[in-house]
């Protein structure tokens, strides 16, 4: 850890991209997807997170999303989300911090991050399956499965397996990663593409924060084994010390 903080002091990075996955929200009590306690241990992705599953049984898919929406609503952003939001705020005109997240939980925004790309959508938004219009759906749905005013089914405005990412999101994210001084890769297994491919665009320093090794560890300049809430605050603190000096 100390040698990584020394590198940050030496390099004084000012343009930061933070790429996050489910692990950053684990300490807020939100289950990750993979691993012994992960959602994909108890549920089959193909029954719940594909367009085919929704076509087959929209009510089942919505019930699963309502359960997850309830867990997330009751959760709070943790020290890692907060430190990243503070980094963006305090860098202000001295640099910039962009968050690129695979998470649909909205916790980065709730912590205060504004410069944010949600690659996989947001679980508190719904989309009309005919008109493709989106709307906020923050509270539990009043009828199941929820419908648009036009009578068609609404679906969660998230990316399911086999679907494209929101138009332009990957391009914007990849350009930011290619131009940044420091990429932080936090709490992702690095198994889901195209998102995981972003890490290969980094040109300068990259730091992975994850209690486990991942397929991305070797491509990062440093891989710090540990939890996001322990490791991210001293990193963002050290970035700010250098950038604001
Ligand atoms: P995963 O569940 O695949 O991976 C979570 C990662 O977080 C693992 O590598 C853990 O070791 C790590 N982790 C756990 N606790 C942590 C902590 N406290 N601090 C830091 N790291 C921790 O989640 P993702 O990589 O986000 O896709 O999964 C990618 C995509 O697969 C998700 O966006 C979702 C899923 O299917 C869609 O919904 C399209």
Tab-separated table of C-alpha atoms and ligand atoms in Angstrom:
chain	number	residue	atom	x	y	z
A	1	UNK	CA	0.000	0.000	0.000
A	2	UNK	CA	2.716	2.495	1.031
A	3	UNK	CA	4.624	2.058	-2.265
A	4	UNK	CA	1.398	2.747	-4.204
A	5	UNK	CA	0.752	5.931	-2.209
A	6	UNK	CA	4.387	6.963	-2.904
A	7	UNK	CA	3.840	6.472	-6.656
A	8	UNK	CA	0.729	8.664	-6.462
A	9	UNK	CA	2.725	11.363	-4.583
A	10	UNK	CA	5.417	11.202	-7.260
A	11	UNK	CA	3.114	11.205	-10.306
A	12	UNK	CA	0.537	13.672	-8.934
A	13	UNK	CA	-2.302	12.434	-11.200
A	14	UNK	CA	-5.081	14.966	-11.885
A	15	UNK	CA	-7.280	13.284	-14.461
A	16	UNK	CA	-8.783	10.278	-12.735
A	17	UNK	CA	-11.177	7.568	-13.952
A	18	UNK	CA	-12.714	5.229	-11.390
A	19	UNK	CA	-14.085	2.027	-12.912
A	20	UNK	CA	-16.316	0.145	-10.463
A	21	UNK	CA	-18.225	-3.115	-10.114
A	22	UNK	CA	-20.483	-4.791	-7.571
A	23	UNK	CA	-17.641	-5.148	-5.018
A	24	UNK	CA	-17.706	-1.423	-4.227
A	25	UNK	CA	-21.281	-1.775	-2.975
A	26	UNK	CA	-20.666	-5.040	-1.082
A	27	UNK	CA	-19.850	-3.164	2.123
A	28	UNK	CA	-23.182	-1.327	1.771
A	29	UNK	CA	-24.795	-4.768	2.108
A	30	UNK	CA	-25.680	-5.264	-1.575
A	31	UNK	CA	-24.889	-8.759	-2.860
A	32	UNK	CA	-22.324	-9.116	-5.653
A	33	UNK	CA	-22.968	-11.415	-8.643
A	34	UNK	CA	-20.149	-13.936	-8.436
A	35	UNK	CA	-18.407	-15.701	-5.542
A	36	UNK	CA	-19.799	-17.814	-2.717
A	37	UNK	CA	-22.459	-15.294	-1.630
A	38	UNK	CA	-23.107	-13.920	-5.129
A	39	UNK	CA	-26.522	-13.611	-6.799
A	40	UNK	CA	-25.538	-15.990	-9.608
A	41	UNK	CA	-24.993	-18.726	-6.990
A	42	UNK	CA	-28.711	-18.829	-6.156
A	43	UNK	CA	-30.323	-17.545	-9.354
A	44	UNK	CA	-29.786	-18.451	-12.988
A	45	UNK	CA	-28.939	-15.363	-15.013
A	46	UNK	CA	-30.687	-16.807	-18.059
A	47	UNK	CA	-33.975	-17.048	-16.070
A	48	UNK	CA	-33.858	-13.455	-14.843
A	49	UNK	CA	-31.492	-11.174	-16.714
A	50	UNK	CA	-32.076	-11.793	-20.416
A	51	UNK	CA	-34.645	-10.425	-22.907
A	52	UNK	CA	-35.863	-14.022	-23.404
A	53	UNK	CA	-36.541	-14.443	-19.663
A	54	UNK	CA	-38.560	-11.211	-19.636
A	55	UNK	CA	-40.529	-12.282	-22.693
A	56	UNK	CA	-41.285	-15.652	-21.057
A	57	UNK	CA	-42.243	-14.402	-17.602
A	58	UNK	CA	-42.196	-10.612	-17.054
A	59	UNK	CA	-43.744	-10.938	-13.609
A	60	UNK	CA	-41.007	-13.278	-12.335
A	61	UNK	CA	-38.298	-10.975	-13.681
A	62	UNK	CA	-39.966	-7.912	-12.111
A	63	UNK	CA	-40.337	-9.707	-8.763
A	64	UNK	CA	-36.626	-10.400	-8.718
A	65	UNK	CA	-35.881	-6.758	-9.568
A	66	UNK	CA	-38.348	-5.518	-6.926
A	67	UNK	CA	-36.526	-7.634	-4.327
A	68	UNK	CA	-33.169	-6.161	-5.369
A	69	UNK	CA	-34.645	-2.640	-5.555
A	70	UNK	CA	-35.834	-3.058	-1.933
A	71	UNK	CA	-32.354	-4.130	-0.752
A	72	UNK	CA	-30.717	-1.211	-2.533
A	73	UNK	CA	-33.292	1.346	-1.339
A	74	UNK	CA	-32.519	0.349	2.253
A	75	UNK	CA	-28.730	0.559	1.708
A	76	UNK	CA	-26.493	3.616	2.075
A	77	UNK	CA	-23.435	4.691	0.069
A	78	UNK	CA	-20.280	3.629	1.947
A	79	UNK	CA	-16.927	5.293	2.653
A	80	UNK	CA	-15.569	4.304	-0.793
A	81	UNK	CA	-18.513	5.845	-2.709
A	82	UNK	CA	-18.206	8.973	-0.537
A	83	UNK	CA	-14.429	9.321	-1.013
A	84	UNK	CA	-14.831	9.071	-4.805
A	85	UNK	CA	-17.576	11.712	-4.835
A	86	UNK	CA	-15.406	13.996	-2.686
A	87	UNK	CA	-12.509	13.511	-5.105
A	88	UNK	CA	-14.640	14.831	-7.982
A	89	UNK	CA	-15.893	17.769	-5.911
A	90	UNK	CA	-12.520	18.841	-4.543
A	91	UNK	CA	-10.483	18.367	-7.707
A	92	UNK	CA	-12.812	20.948	-9.275
A	93	UNK	CA	-10.747	23.075	-11.662
A	94	UNK	CA	-7.448	21.359	-10.781
A	95	UNK	CA	-8.421	18.169	-12.586
A	96	UNK	CA	-11.368	15.862	-13.032
A	97	UNK	CA	-12.702	12.567	-11.830
A	98	UNK	CA	-15.088	10.426	-13.877
A	99	UNK	CA	-16.840	7.357	-12.474
A	100	UNK	CA	-17.588	4.560	-14.942
A	101	UNK	CA	-19.700	1.958	-13.182
A	102	UNK	CA	-21.170	-1.412	-14.069
A	103	UNK	CA	-23.491	-1.080	-11.092
A	104	UNK	CA	-27.186	-0.343	-11.496
A	105	UNK	CA	-27.659	0.554	-7.808
A	106	UNK	CA	-27.296	4.342	-8.155
A	107	UNK	CA	-25.098	4.545	-5.018
A	108	UNK	CA	-22.408	6.651	-6.720
A	109	UNK	CA	-25.015	9.295	-7.562
A	110	UNK	CA	-26.480	9.101	-4.055
A	111	UNK	CA	-22.963	9.682	-2.656
A	112	UNK	CA	-22.716	12.846	-4.802
A	113	UNK	CA	-20.851	11.737	-7.961
A	114	UNK	CA	-22.139	13.771	-10.921
A	115	UNK	CA	-19.589	12.936	-13.613
A	116	UNK	CA	-20.871	9.395	-13.984
A	117	UNK	CA	-21.383	6.809	-16.714
A	118	UNK	CA	-23.702	3.951	-15.742
A	119	UNK	CA	-22.721	1.350	-18.349
A	120	UNK	CA	-25.393	-1.168	-17.330
A	121	UNK	CA	-28.249	1.272	-16.668
A	122	UNK	CA	-30.069	2.040	-13.429
A	123	UNK	CA	-32.417	-0.186	-11.460
A	124	UNK	CA	-34.571	2.796	-10.412
A	125	UNK	CA	-35.485	3.617	-14.014
A	126	UNK	CA	-37.978	1.774	-16.223
A	127	UNK	CA	-38.401	1.750	-19.998
A	128	UNK	CA	-41.527	1.248	-22.109
A	129	UNK	CA	-41.085	-1.856	-24.245
A	130	UNK	CA	-42.961	-0.218	-27.191
A	131	UNK	CA	-42.184	3.492	-27.026
A	132	UNK	CA	-38.667	3.030	-25.520
A	133	UNK	CA	-39.303	6.089	-23.314
A	134	UNK	CA	-37.716	5.965	-19.867
A	135	UNK	CA	-38.998	7.161	-16.506
A	136	UNK	CA	-37.857	7.144	-12.910
A	137	UNK	CA	-39.346	4.274	-10.909
A	138	UNK	CA	-37.965	4.952	-7.451
A	139	UNK	CA	-40.807	3.459	-5.377
A	140	UNK	CA	-42.172	-0.087	-5.412
A	141	UNK	CA	-44.289	-0.634	-8.544
A	142	UNK	CA	-48.051	-0.225	-7.945
A	143	UNK	CA	-49.029	-3.131	-10.179
A	144	UNK	CA	-47.115	-6.190	-11.225
A	145	UNK	CA	-45.774	-6.279	-13.860
A	146	UNK	CA	-45.794	-2.470	-14.179
A	147	UNK	CA	-47.152	-0.946	-17.395
A	148	UNK	CA	-46.666	2.282	-19.312
A	149	UNK	CA	-49.590	4.712	-19.824
A	150	UNK	CA	-49.771	3.356	-23.398
A	151	UNK	CA	-50.652	-0.099	-22.034
A	152	UNK	CA	-47.356	-1.823	-22.930
A	153	UNK	CA	-45.111	-3.509	-20.402
A	154	UNK	CA	-42.397	-1.507	-18.670
A	155	UNK	CA	-39.018	-3.197	-18.173
A	156	UNK	CA	-36.134	-2.282	-15.867
A	157	UNK	CA	-33.851	0.166	-17.727
A	158	UNK	CA	-30.803	-2.056	-17.260
A	159	UNK	CA	-28.600	-3.982	-19.665
A	160	UNK	CA	-29.361	-7.699	-19.794
A	161	UNK	CA	-27.088	-10.452	-21.090
A	162	UNK	CA	-26.962	-10.341	-24.870
A	163	UNK	CA	-27.965	-6.655	-25.048
A	164	UNK	CA	-26.049	-3.608	-26.247
A	165	UNK	CA	-24.760	-0.995	-23.815
A	166	UNK	CA	-26.375	2.492	-23.941
A	167	UNK	CA	-25.355	4.281	-27.152
A	168	UNK	CA	-22.042	6.096	-26.869
A	169	UNK	CA	-21.367	5.039	-23.250
A	170	UNK	CA	-18.422	2.719	-23.997
A	171	UNK	CA	-16.892	5.179	-26.467
A	172	UNK	CA	-17.005	8.027	-23.926
A	173	UNK	CA	-15.633	5.781	-21.193
A	174	UNK	CA	-12.803	4.397	-23.351
A	175	UNK	CA	-11.751	7.900	-24.447
A	176	UNK	CA	-11.639	9.028	-20.808
A	177	UNK	CA	-9.613	5.960	-19.760
A	178	UNK	CA	-7.144	6.490	-22.611
A	179	UNK	CA	-6.655	10.130	-21.589
A	180	UNK	CA	-6.467	9.739	-17.803
A	181	UNK	CA	-3.398	9.918	-15.544
A	182	UNK	CA	-4.744	7.281	-13.169
A	183	UNK	CA	-7.328	4.535	-13.534
A	184	UNK	CA	-8.745	2.995	-10.345
A	185	UNK	CA	-10.389	-0.402	-10.899
A	186	UNK	CA	-12.544	-1.179	-7.884
A	187	UNK	CA	-14.570	-4.271	-6.987
A	188	UNK	CA	-15.054	-5.927	-10.352
A	189	UNK	CA	-14.339	-9.527	-11.319
A	190	UNK	CA	-13.349	-8.262	-14.788
A	191	UNK	CA	-15.260	-11.078	-16.449
A	192	UNK	CA	-18.035	-9.190	-18.222
A	193	UNK	CA	-17.299	-7.602	-21.599
A	194	UNK	CA	-17.303	-5.112	-23.167
A	195	UNK	CA	-17.009	-3.247	-19.819
A	196	UNK	CA	-13.910	-5.155	-18.634
A	197	UNK	CA	-12.119	-4.255	-21.875
A	198	UNK	CA	-11.871	-0.630	-20.705
A	199	UNK	CA	-8.864	-1.448	-18.541
A	200	UNK	CA	-6.746	-2.212	-21.608
A	201	UNK	CA	-7.209	1.407	-22.803
A	202	UNK	CA	-5.262	2.805	-19.813
A	203	UNK	CA	-1.946	4.417	-20.838
A	204	UNK	CA	-0.559	5.550	-17.480
A	205	UNK	CA	-0.935	4.364	-13.891
A	206	UNK	CA	-3.712	1.894	-13.028
A	207	UNK	CA	-4.525	0.518	-9.584
A	208	UNK	CA	-6.846	-2.409	-8.905
A	209	UNK	CA	-8.568	-2.644	-5.511
A	210	UNK	CA	-10.053	-6.066	-4.840
A	211	UNK	CA	-9.609	-8.668	-2.085
A	212	UNK	CA	-9.094	-11.262	-4.833
A	213	UNK	CA	-6.920	-11.502	-7.917
A	214	UNK	CA	-8.828	-11.088	-11.194
A	215	UNK	CA	-8.009	-11.447	-14.898
A	216	UNK	CA	-7.417	-7.657	-14.833
A	217	UNK	CA	-4.810	-7.727	-12.033
A	218	UNK	CA	-1.879	-8.416	-14.339
A	219	UNK	CA	-2.757	-5.559	-16.705
A	220	UNK	CA	-2.839	-3.004	-13.873
A	221	UNK	CA	0.302	-1.213	-12.684
A	222	UNK	CA	-0.586	-2.139	-9.082
A	223	UNK	CA	-3.067	-4.642	-7.643
A	224	UNK	CA	-3.955	-3.840	-4.027
A	225	UNK	CA	-5.575	-6.757	-2.191
A	226	UNK	CA	-8.241	-5.445	0.187
A	227	UNK	CA	-11.636	-3.866	0.684
A	228	UNK	CA	-12.808	-0.718	-1.058
A	229	UNK	CA	-13.789	1.154	2.122
A	230	UNK	CA	-10.316	0.578	3.613
A	231	UNK	CA	-8.203	1.307	0.550
A	232	UNK	CA	-10.059	3.944	-1.478
A	233	UNK	CA	-10.150	6.776	1.133
A	234	UNK	CA	-6.319	6.936	1.619
A	235	UNK	CA	-5.862	6.773	-2.165
A	236	UNK	CA	-8.264	9.640	-2.925
A	237	UNK	CA	-6.780	11.616	-0.017
A	238	UNK	CA	-3.269	11.215	-1.477
A	239	UNK	CA	-4.469	12.191	-4.978
A	240	UNK	CA	-6.042	15.365	-3.549
A	241	UNK	CA	-2.911	16.268	-1.539
A	242	UNK	CA	-0.825	16.131	-4.725
A	243	UNK	CA	-3.311	17.772	-7.077
A	244	UNK	CA	-4.223	20.691	-4.788
A	245	UNK	CA	-0.665	21.427	-3.631
B	1	LIG	P1	-18.893	-9.566	-9.648
B	1	LIG	O1	-19.868	-10.075	-8.640
B	1	LIG	O2	-18.597	-10.396	-10.829
B	1	LIG	O3	-17.492	-9.259	-8.930
B	1	LIG	C1	-17.410	-8.537	-7.735
B	1	LIG	C2	-15.943	-8.345	-7.409
B	1	LIG	O4	-15.865	-7.517	-6.245
B	1	LIG	C3	-15.187	-9.630	-7.082
B	1	LIG	O5	-13.976	-9.657	-7.828
B	1	LIG	C4	-14.895	-9.513	-5.573
B	1	LIG	O6	-13.642	-10.102	-5.217
B	1	LIG	C5	-14.852	-8.013	-5.394
B	1	LIG	N1	-15.193	-7.528	-4.037
B	1	LIG	C6	-16.037	-8.088	-3.135
B	1	LIG	N2	-16.108	-7.331	-2.024
B	1	LIG	C7	-15.294	-6.253	-2.236
B	1	LIG	C8	-14.947	-5.108	-1.463
B	1	LIG	N3	-15.471	-4.895	-0.248
B	1	LIG	N4	-14.081	-4.218	-1.998
B	1	LIG	C9	-13.549	-4.405	-3.231
B	1	LIG	N5	-13.857	-5.470	-4.005
B	1	LIG	C10	-14.712	-6.386	-3.522
B	1	LIG	O7	-19.407	-8.104	-10.056
B	1	LIG	P2	-19.070	-7.253	-11.371
B	1	LIG	O8	-17.654	-7.395	-11.763
B	1	LIG	O9	-19.596	-5.891	-11.116
B	1	LIG	O10	-23.981	-7.319	-15.323
B	1	LIG	O11	-19.983	-7.974	-12.434
B	1	LIG	C11	-20.044	-7.449	-13.719
B	1	LIG	C12	-21.419	-7.597	-14.291
B	1	LIG	O12	-21.848	-8.959	-14.190
B	1	LIG	C13	-22.499	-6.829	-13.534
B	1	LIG	O13	-22.591	-5.473	-13.917
B	1	LIG	C14	-23.730	-7.578	-13.931
B	1	LIG	C15	-23.226	-8.984	-13.734
B	1	LIG	O14	-23.908	-9.981	-14.377
B	1	LIG	C16	-25.183	-6.932	-15.743
B	1	LIG	O15	-26.130	-6.794	-14.984
B	1	LIG	C17	-25.248	-6.671	-17.209
